[in-house]
PDB file of C-alpha atoms and ligand atoms in Angstrom:
ATOM      1  CA  MET F   1      22.808 -61.623 -19.819  1.00 44.00           C
ATOM      2  CA  PRO F   2      19.045 -61.066 -19.368  1.00 49.00           C
ATOM      3  CA  ALA F   3      17.739 -64.516 -20.401  1.00 55.00           C
ATOM      4  CA  ALA F   4      14.437 -63.056 -21.642  1.00 65.00           C
ATOM      5  CA  ARG F   5      16.071 -61.223 -24.546  1.00 78.00           C
ATOM      6  CA  PRO F   6      15.486 -63.234 -27.782  1.00 86.00           C
ATOM      7  CA  THR F   7      18.161 -63.505 -30.475  1.00 95.00           C
ATOM      8  CA  LEU F   8      17.451 -60.983 -33.229  1.00 98.00           C
ATOM      9  CA  ILE F   9      18.582 -61.584 -36.808  1.00 98.00           C
ATOM     10  CA  ALA F  10      19.381 -58.493 -38.906  1.00 98.00           C
ATOM     11  CA  PRO F  11      20.209 -59.308 -42.531  1.00 98.00           C
ATOM     12  CA  SER F  12      22.594 -56.778 -44.094  1.00 98.00           C
ATOM     13  CA  ILE F  13      21.108 -55.592 -47.388  1.00 98.00           C
ATOM     14  CA  LEU F  14      24.623 -54.786 -48.621  1.00 98.00           C
ATOM     15  CA  ALA F  15      24.587 -58.414 -49.857  1.00 98.00           C
ATOM     16  CA  SER F  16      21.211 -58.097 -51.588  1.00 98.00           C
ATOM     17  CA  ASP F  17      20.457 -57.304 -55.250  1.00 98.00           C
ATOM     18  CA  PHE F  18      20.637 -53.510 -55.282  1.00 97.00           C
ATOM     19  CA  ALA F  19      18.678 -53.425 -58.547  1.00 98.00           C
ATOM     20  CA  ARG F  20      15.668 -54.853 -56.621  1.00 98.00           C
ATOM     21  CA  LEU F  21      16.217 -53.348 -53.146  1.00 98.00           C
ATOM     22  CA  GLY F  22      12.546 -52.835 -52.179  1.00 98.00           C
ATOM     23  CA  GLU F  23      11.671 -56.345 -53.271  1.00 98.00           C
ATOM     24  CA  GLU F  24      14.649 -57.764 -51.367  1.00 98.00           C
ATOM     25  CA  VAL F  25      13.600 -55.957 -48.177  1.00 98.00           C
ATOM     26  CA  ARG F  26      10.068 -57.348 -48.507  1.00 98.00           C
ATOM     27  CA  ALA F  27      11.576 -60.796 -49.118  1.00 98.00           C
ATOM     28  CA  ILE F  28      13.724 -60.868 -45.940  1.00 98.00           C
ATOM     29  CA  ASP F  29      10.770 -59.437 -43.996  1.00 98.00           C
ATOM     30  CA  ALA F  30       8.591 -62.313 -45.223  1.00 98.00           C
ATOM     31  CA  ALA F  31      11.478 -64.727 -44.564  1.00 98.00           C
ATOM     32  CA  GLY F  32      11.380 -63.930 -40.834  1.00 98.00           C
ATOM     33  CA  CYS F  33      14.122 -61.359 -40.208  1.00 98.00           C
ATOM     34  CA  ASP F  34      13.743 -59.239 -37.062  1.00 98.00           C
ATOM     35  CA  TRP F  35      15.595 -56.112 -38.167  1.00 98.00           C
ATOM     36  CA  VAL F  36      16.909 -54.815 -41.511  1.00 98.00           C
ATOM     37  CA  HIS F  37      20.581 -53.798 -41.344  1.00 98.00           C
ATOM     38  CA  VAL F  38      21.447 -50.890 -43.635  1.00 98.00           C
ATOM     39  CA  ASP F  39      25.143 -50.204 -44.293  1.00 98.00           C
ATOM     40  CA  VAL F  40      25.956 -46.584 -45.110  1.00 98.00           C
ATOM     41  CA  MET F  41      29.503 -46.123 -46.433  1.00 98.00           C
ATOM     42  CA  ASP F  42      30.990 -42.740 -47.374  1.00 98.00           C
ATOM     43  CA  GLY F  43      34.176 -43.709 -49.246  1.00 98.00           C
ATOM     44  CA  HIS F  44      36.170 -41.836 -46.564  1.00 98.00           C
ATOM     45  CA  PHE F  45      35.704 -43.529 -43.180  1.00 98.00           C
ATOM     46  CA  VAL F  46      35.687 -46.812 -45.118  1.00 98.00           C
ATOM     47  CA  PRO F  47      37.126 -47.576 -48.602  1.00 98.00           C
ATOM     48  CA  ASN F  48      33.730 -48.153 -50.204  1.00 98.00           C
ATOM     49  CA  ILE F  49      30.580 -46.174 -51.074  1.00 98.00           C
ATOM     50  CA  SER F  50      27.058 -47.621 -50.637  1.00 98.00           C
ATOM     51  CA  ILE F  51      23.825 -45.644 -50.028  1.00 97.00           C
ATOM     52  CA  GLY F  52      22.464 -42.382 -48.587  1.00 98.00           C
ATOM     53  CA  PRO F  53      19.376 -41.192 -46.676  1.00 98.00           C
ATOM     54  CA  ASP F  54      17.181 -41.074 -49.797  1.00 98.00           C
ATOM     55  CA  VAL F  55      17.530 -44.827 -50.172  1.00 98.00           C
ATOM     56  CA  VAL F  56      16.534 -45.349 -46.536  1.00 98.00           C
ATOM     57  CA  LYS F  57      13.493 -43.125 -47.192  1.00 98.00           C
ATOM     58  CA  ALA F  58      12.596 -45.207 -50.263  1.00 98.00           C
ATOM     59  CA  LEU F  59      12.882 -48.448 -48.297  1.00 98.00           C
ATOM     60  CA  ARG F  60      10.774 -47.323 -45.306  1.00 98.00           C
ATOM     61  CA  PRO F  61       7.376 -48.157 -46.875  1.00 98.00           C
ATOM     62  CA  HIS F  62       8.552 -51.693 -47.745  1.00 98.00           C
ATOM     63  CA  THR F  63       8.781 -52.944 -44.150  1.00 98.00           C
ATOM     64  CA  SER F  64       7.530 -52.080 -40.678  1.00 98.00           C
ATOM     65  CA  LYS F  65      10.498 -53.876 -39.145  1.00 98.00           C
ATOM     66  CA  ILE F  66      13.318 -52.027 -37.403  1.00 98.00           C
ATOM     67  CA  LEU F  67      15.623 -50.187 -39.821  1.00 98.00           C
ATOM     68  CA  ASP F  68      19.018 -50.639 -38.202  1.00 98.00           C
ATOM     69  CA  VAL F  69      21.199 -48.032 -39.869  1.00 98.00           C
ATOM     70  CA  HIS F  70      24.984 -48.460 -39.568  1.00 98.00           C
ATOM     71  CA  LEU F  71      26.759 -45.197 -40.405  1.00 98.00           C
ATOM     72  CA  MET F  72      30.325 -45.745 -41.558  1.00 98.00           C
ATOM     73  CA  VAL F  73      30.634 -42.014 -42.107  1.00 98.00           C
ATOM     74  CA  ALA F  74      33.095 -39.360 -40.861  1.00 98.00           C
ATOM     75  CA  PRO F  75      32.344 -36.667 -39.831  1.00 98.00           C
ATOM     76  CA  VAL F  76      28.922 -38.105 -38.987  1.00 98.00           C
ATOM     77  CA  ASP F  77      26.951 -35.417 -37.127  1.00 98.00           C
ATOM     78  CA  PRO F  78      26.020 -33.441 -40.301  1.00 98.00           C
ATOM     79  CA  TYR F  79      24.121 -36.511 -41.628  1.00 98.00           C
ATOM     80  CA  ILE F  80      22.336 -37.831 -38.543  1.00 98.00           C
ATOM     81  CA  GLU F  81      19.195 -35.697 -38.903  1.00 98.00           C
ATOM     82  CA  ALA F  82      18.730 -36.723 -42.544  1.00 98.00           C
ATOM     83  CA  PHE F  83      18.851 -40.420 -41.623  1.00 98.00           C
ATOM     84  CA  ALA F  84      16.441 -39.814 -38.749  1.00 98.00           C
ATOM     85  CA  LYS F  85      13.980 -38.023 -41.022  1.00 98.00           C
ATOM     86  CA  ALA F  86      14.363 -40.808 -43.626  1.00 98.00           C
ATOM     87  CA  GLY F  87      12.778 -43.284 -41.196  1.00 98.00           C
ATOM     88  CA  SER F  88      15.698 -45.008 -39.465  1.00 98.00           C
ATOM     89  CA  ASP F  89      14.833 -46.589 -36.103  1.00 98.00           C
ATOM     90  CA  VAL F  90      18.330 -47.299 -34.803  1.00 98.00           C
ATOM     91  CA  ILE F  91      21.192 -44.998 -35.837  1.00 98.00           C
ATOM     92  CA  THR F  92      24.670 -46.298 -35.091  1.00 99.00           C
ATOM     93  CA  VAL F  93      27.792 -44.172 -35.368  1.00 98.00           C
ATOM     94  CA  HIS F  94      31.406 -45.277 -35.102  1.00 98.00           C
ATOM     95  CA  ALA F  95      33.403 -44.392 -31.998  1.00 98.00           C
ATOM     96  CA  GLU F  96      36.325 -43.675 -34.348  1.00 98.00           C
ATOM     97  CA  ALA F  97      34.344 -41.270 -36.567  1.00 98.00           C
ATOM     98  CA  GLY F  98      35.179 -38.171 -34.579  1.00 95.00           C
ATOM     99  CA  PRO F  99      36.087 -36.620 -31.213  1.00 95.00           C
ATOM    100  CA  HIS F 100      32.552 -36.010 -29.888  1.00 97.00           C
ATOM    101  CA  LEU F 101      30.836 -39.403 -29.501  1.00 98.00           C
ATOM    102  CA  ASP F 102      28.817 -38.287 -26.457  1.00 98.00           C
ATOM    103  CA  ARG F 103      27.425 -35.353 -28.436  1.00 98.00           C
ATOM    104  CA  SER F 104      26.547 -37.557 -31.445  1.00 98.00           C
ATOM    105  CA  LEU F 105      24.642 -39.993 -29.220  1.00 98.00           C
ATOM    106  CA  GLN F 106      22.720 -37.183 -27.569  1.00 98.00           C
ATOM    107  CA  LEU F 107      21.813 -35.826 -31.011  1.00 98.00           C
ATOM    108  CA  ILE F 108      20.436 -39.210 -32.129  1.00 98.00           C
ATOM    109  CA  ARG F 109      18.273 -39.557 -29.011  1.00 98.00           C
ATOM    110  CA  SER F 110      17.101 -35.943 -29.276  1.00 98.00           C
ATOM    111  CA  LEU F 111      15.660 -36.896 -32.678  1.00 98.00           C
ATOM    112  CA  GLY F 112      13.634 -39.687 -31.043  1.00 98.00           C
ATOM    113  CA  LYS F 113      15.787 -42.522 -32.359  1.00 98.00           C
ATOM    114  CA  LYS F 114      17.694 -45.372 -30.700  1.00 98.00           C
ATOM    115  CA  ALA F 115      21.401 -44.590 -30.383  1.00 98.00           C
ATOM    116  CA  GLY F 116      24.132 -47.072 -31.192  1.00 98.00           C
ATOM    117  CA  VAL F 117      27.918 -47.032 -31.205  1.00 98.00           C
ATOM    118  CA  SER F 118      30.125 -49.278 -33.306  1.00 98.00           C
ATOM    119  CA  LEU F 119      33.681 -50.357 -32.515  1.00 98.00           C
ATOM    120  CA  ASN F 120      36.188 -51.312 -35.211  1.00 98.00           C
ATOM    121  CA  PRO F 121      38.089 -54.559 -34.468  1.00 98.00           C
ATOM    122  CA  SER F 122      41.150 -52.734 -33.065  1.00 98.00           C
ATOM    123  CA  THR F 123      39.128 -50.386 -30.819  1.00 98.00           C
ATOM    124  CA  PRO F 124      38.951 -51.522 -27.183  1.00 98.00           C
ATOM    125  CA  GLU F 125      35.655 -51.845 -25.289  1.00 98.00           C
ATOM    126  CA  SER F 126      36.805 -49.058 -22.945  1.00 98.00           C
ATOM    127  CA  ALA F 127      35.808 -46.589 -25.690  1.00 98.00           C
ATOM    128  CA  VAL F 128      32.193 -46.857 -24.522  1.00 98.00           C
ATOM    129  CA  ALA F 129      32.832 -46.881 -20.759  1.00 98.00           C
ATOM    130  CA  TYR F 130      31.583 -43.318 -20.212  1.00 98.00           C
ATOM    131  CA  VAL F 131      28.663 -43.306 -22.640  1.00 98.00           C
ATOM    132  CA  LEU F 132      26.784 -46.442 -21.554  1.00 98.00           C
ATOM    133  CA  ASP F 133      23.873 -44.347 -20.311  1.00 98.00           C
ATOM    134  CA  ARG F 134      23.570 -42.679 -23.696  1.00 98.00           C
ATOM    135  CA  LEU F 135      23.323 -45.992 -25.565  1.00 97.00           C
ATOM    136  CA  ASP F 136      20.633 -48.394 -26.737  1.00 98.00           C
ATOM    137  CA  LEU F 137      23.016 -50.571 -28.746  1.00 98.00           C
ATOM    138  CA  ILE F 138      26.692 -51.479 -29.084  1.00 98.00           C
ATOM    139  CA  LEU F 139      27.837 -52.875 -32.449  1.00 98.00           C
ATOM    140  CA  VAL F 140      30.977 -54.991 -32.437  1.00 99.00           C
ATOM    141  CA  MET F 141      32.618 -55.085 -35.849  1.00 98.00           C
ATOM    142  CA  SER F 142      33.971 -58.582 -36.354  1.00 98.00           C
ATOM    143  CA  VAL F 143      35.551 -57.581 -39.682  1.00 98.00           C
ATOM    144  CA  ASN F 144      37.244 -54.359 -40.737  1.00 98.00           C
ATOM    145  CA  PRO F 145      34.289 -52.363 -42.089  1.00 98.00           C
ATOM    146  CA  GLY F 146      33.779 -51.559 -45.754  1.00 98.00           C
ATOM    147  CA  PHE F 147      32.885 -54.864 -47.421  1.00 98.00           C
ATOM    148  CA  GLY F 148      30.676 -57.921 -47.013  1.00 98.00           C
ATOM    149  CA  GLY F 149      31.872 -61.506 -47.432  1.00 98.00           C
ATOM    150  CA  GLN F 150      34.929 -61.222 -45.155  1.00 98.00           C
ATOM    151  CA  ALA F 151      36.016 -63.762 -42.512  1.00 98.00           C
ATOM    152  CA  PHE F 152      35.001 -63.356 -38.860  1.00 98.00           C
ATOM    153  CA  ILE F 153      37.891 -62.194 -36.605  1.00 98.00           C
ATOM    154  CA  PRO F 154      37.944 -64.734 -33.688  1.00 98.00           C
ATOM    155  CA  ALA F 155      39.558 -62.278 -31.244  1.00 98.00           C
ATOM    156  CA  MET F 156      36.239 -60.389 -31.188  1.00 98.00           C
ATOM    157  CA  LEU F 157      34.616 -63.148 -29.090  1.00 98.00           C
ATOM    158  CA  GLU F 158      36.552 -61.925 -26.048  1.00 98.00           C
ATOM    159  CA  LYS F 159      35.523 -58.311 -26.705  1.00 98.00           C
ATOM    160  CA  ILE F 160      31.868 -59.427 -26.922  1.00 98.00           C
ATOM    161  CA  GLU F 161      32.192 -61.154 -23.527  1.00 97.00           C
ATOM    162  CA  ARG F 162      33.789 -58.072 -21.968  1.00 98.00           C
ATOM    163  CA  LEU F 163      31.097 -55.773 -23.352  1.00 98.00           C
ATOM    164  CA  ARG F 164      28.352 -58.088 -22.116  1.00 97.00           C
ATOM    165  CA  ALA F 165      29.869 -57.814 -18.636  1.00 98.00           C
ATOM    166  CA  MET F 166      30.135 -54.002 -18.927  1.00 98.00           C
ATOM    167  CA  ILE F 167      26.493 -53.715 -20.012  1.00 98.00           C
ATOM    168  CA  GLY F 168      25.287 -55.611 -16.941  1.00 97.00           C
ATOM    169  CA  ASP F 169      21.504 -55.330 -16.645  1.00 95.00           C
ATOM    170  CA  ARG F 170      21.193 -52.169 -18.744  1.00 97.00           C
ATOM    171  CA  ALA F 171      18.732 -52.417 -21.636  1.00 96.00           C
ATOM    172  CA  ILE F 172      21.474 -52.226 -24.272  1.00 98.00           C
ATOM    173  CA  HIS F 173      21.512 -54.537 -27.301  1.00 98.00           C
ATOM    174  CA  LEU F 174      24.869 -56.143 -28.127  1.00 98.00           C
ATOM    175  CA  GLU F 175      25.080 -56.553 -31.903  1.00 98.00           C
ATOM    176  CA  VAL F 176      27.795 -58.284 -33.937  1.00 98.00           C
ATOM    177  CA  ASP F 177      28.528 -57.550 -37.569  1.00 98.00           C
ATOM    178  CA  GLY F 178      30.856 -59.131 -40.092  1.00 98.00           C
ATOM    179  CA  GLY F 179      31.430 -62.727 -41.157  1.00 98.00           C
ATOM    180  CA  VAL F 180      28.563 -64.106 -39.041  1.00 98.00           C
ATOM    181  CA  THR F 181      27.333 -67.503 -40.285  1.00 98.00           C
ATOM    182  CA  ALA F 182      25.297 -70.442 -38.976  1.00 98.00           C
ATOM    183  CA  ALA F 183      28.663 -72.063 -38.151  1.00 98.00           C
ATOM    184  CA  ASN F 184      29.868 -69.332 -35.767  1.00 98.00           C
ATOM    185  CA  ALA F 185      26.502 -67.870 -34.621  1.00 98.00           C
ATOM    186  CA  GLY F 186      26.520 -70.177 -31.612  1.00 97.00           C
ATOM    187  CA  ALA F 187      29.886 -68.940 -30.329  1.00 97.00           C
ATOM    188  CA  VAL F 188      28.885 -65.316 -31.002  1.00 97.00           C
ATOM    189  CA  ALA F 189      25.620 -65.698 -29.072  1.00 96.00           C
ATOM    190  CA  ALA F 190      27.223 -67.669 -26.234  1.00 95.00           C
ATOM    191  CA  ALA F 191      29.768 -64.826 -25.849  1.00 96.00           C
ATOM    192  CA  GLY F 192      26.862 -62.463 -25.184  1.00 96.00           C
ATOM    193  CA  ALA F 193      25.499 -61.046 -28.440  1.00 96.00           C
ATOM    194  CA  ASP F 194      21.709 -60.758 -28.847  1.00 97.00           C
ATOM    195  CA  VAL F 195      21.573 -59.160 -32.319  1.00 98.00           C
ATOM    196  CA  LEU F 196      23.356 -60.917 -35.213  1.00 98.00           C
ATOM    197  CA  VAL F 197      23.950 -59.141 -38.507  1.00 98.00           C
ATOM    198  CA  ALA F 198      24.465 -61.369 -41.541  1.00 98.00           C
ATOM    199  CA  GLY F 199      24.820 -60.367 -45.178  1.00 98.00           C
ATOM    200  CA  SER F 200      26.300 -63.080 -47.368  1.00 98.00           C
ATOM    201  CA  ALA F 201      25.128 -65.844 -44.987  1.00 98.00           C
ATOM    202  CA  VAL F 202      21.478 -64.775 -45.501  1.00 98.00           C
ATOM    203  CA  PHE F 203      21.427 -63.768 -49.158  1.00 98.00           C
ATOM    204  CA  LYS F 204      23.678 -66.483 -50.641  1.00 95.00           C
ATOM    205  CA  GLY F 205      21.790 -69.060 -52.684  1.00 93.00           C
ATOM    206  CA  GLY F 206      18.432 -67.307 -52.303  1.00 94.00           C
ATOM    207  CA  ALA F 207      16.990 -69.504 -49.502  1.00 97.00           C
ATOM    208  CA  TYR F 208      16.455 -66.519 -47.181  1.00 98.00           C
ATOM    209  CA  ALA F 209      14.065 -68.182 -44.718  1.00 98.00           C
ATOM    210  CA  ALA F 210      16.224 -71.303 -44.295  1.00 98.00           C
ATOM    211  CA  ASN F 211      19.398 -69.214 -43.923  1.00 98.00           C
ATOM    212  CA  ILE F 212      17.838 -66.955 -41.274  1.00 98.00           C
ATOM    213  CA  ALA F 213      16.382 -69.953 -39.426  1.00 98.00           C
ATOM    214  CA  ALA F 214      19.760 -71.739 -39.419  1.00 98.00           C
ATOM    215  CA  ILE F 215      21.546 -68.735 -37.879  1.00 98.00           C
ATOM    216  CA  ARG F 216      18.778 -68.278 -35.307  1.00 98.00           C
ATOM    217  CA  ALA F 217      18.753 -71.978 -34.357  1.00 96.00           C
ATOM    218  CA  ALA F 218      22.525 -72.010 -33.853  1.00 97.00           C
ATOM    219  CA  ALA F 219      22.398 -68.875 -31.684  1.00 97.00           C
ATOM    220  CA  ASP F 220      19.388 -69.920 -29.604  1.00 95.00           C
ATOM    221  CA  GLY F 221      20.838 -73.399 -29.107  1.00 92.00           C
ATOM    222  CA  ALA F 222      24.108 -71.998 -27.774  1.00 92.00           C
ATOM    223  CA  ARG F 223      22.347 -69.452 -25.523  1.00 85.00           C
ATOM    224  CA  ARG F 224      20.167 -72.171 -23.992  1.00 80.00           C
ATOM    225  CA  ALA F 225      23.296 -74.237 -23.304  1.00 79.00           C
ATOM    226  CA  ALA F 226      25.248 -71.235 -21.899  1.00 74.00           C
TER     227      ALA F 226
HETATM  228  C1  LIG R   1      30.665 -54.299 -43.370  1.00 59.40           C
HETATM  229  C2  LIG R   1      29.216 -54.143 -42.980  1.00 59.40           C
HETATM  230  C3  LIG R   1      28.512 -55.444 -42.698  1.00 59.40           C
HETATM  231  C4  LIG R   1      28.519 -56.434 -43.849  1.00 59.40           C
HETATM  232  C5  LIG R   1      28.155 -57.805 -43.353  1.00 59.40           C
HETATM  233  O1  LIG R   1      31.326 -53.114 -43.259  1.00 59.40           O
HETATM  234  O2  LIG R   1      29.083 -53.288 -41.868  1.00 59.40           O
HETATM  235  O3  LIG R   1      27.190 -55.193 -42.267  1.00 59.40           O
HETATM  236  O4  LIG R   1      27.662 -56.023 -44.847  1.00 59.40           O
HETATM  237  O5  LIG R   1      28.250 -58.730 -44.392  1.00 59.40           O
HETATM  238  P1  LIG R   1      28.761 -60.228 -44.148  1.00 59.40           P
HETATM  239  O6  LIG R   1      27.762 -60.862 -43.204  1.00 59.40           O
HETATM  240  O7  LIG R   1      28.746 -60.816 -45.522  1.00 59.40           O
HETATM  241  O8  LIG R   1      30.125 -60.146 -43.536  1.00 59.40           O
HETATM  242 ZN1  LIG R   2      27.042 -53.196 -40.973  1.00 59.40          ZN
END
């Protein structure tokens, strides 16, 4: 893993107070987050419904940090342009969302955005083997997508290691999402992840800065030791 790459913390606003979303985004920005993770759920690809492109557009003026948009949407291609125009920086689609992943990734990059692919827990790393040159980010789901507050699936540590090896020295971020806490951030980072998504572990109790710092310290500590 390129040693120079710092650990990035991306709080998932799914765990924030939706009645005060703009304020919450400003709060995690001020609390030291690196990216803002935005979970888009369509009630079809996943058994939950969250937000659409208009919410991303409304959030854009509240932070200059990276808007890391996770599309749990199928079919996804019809919505990609709307999320690009809304101000997303990274647009991540699921490998399981449809038969034309290569085409979806090309579409994202053609709109001037960073392209990401997400793998559900049961999907093997081989699903990205032939699209590595179309990618800026790989998102490993460490829970079955659709809800925050679930437990981390330990078997994903091996998949993270395998993906880190597949990535080699390509400039591809390896992001992990679901059940990440200060307690397991070290193992996740040591396995090869450089972007850590955390919802409940950042927003619980309201001490955003301390929660972000604790996850970052655990990850950086483990990466230094690795
Ligand atoms: C789940 C989402 C995650 C989730 C993370 O489908 O993709 O981003 O909000 O929340 P925690 O960290 O609470 O598992
Ligand atoms: Zn997510």
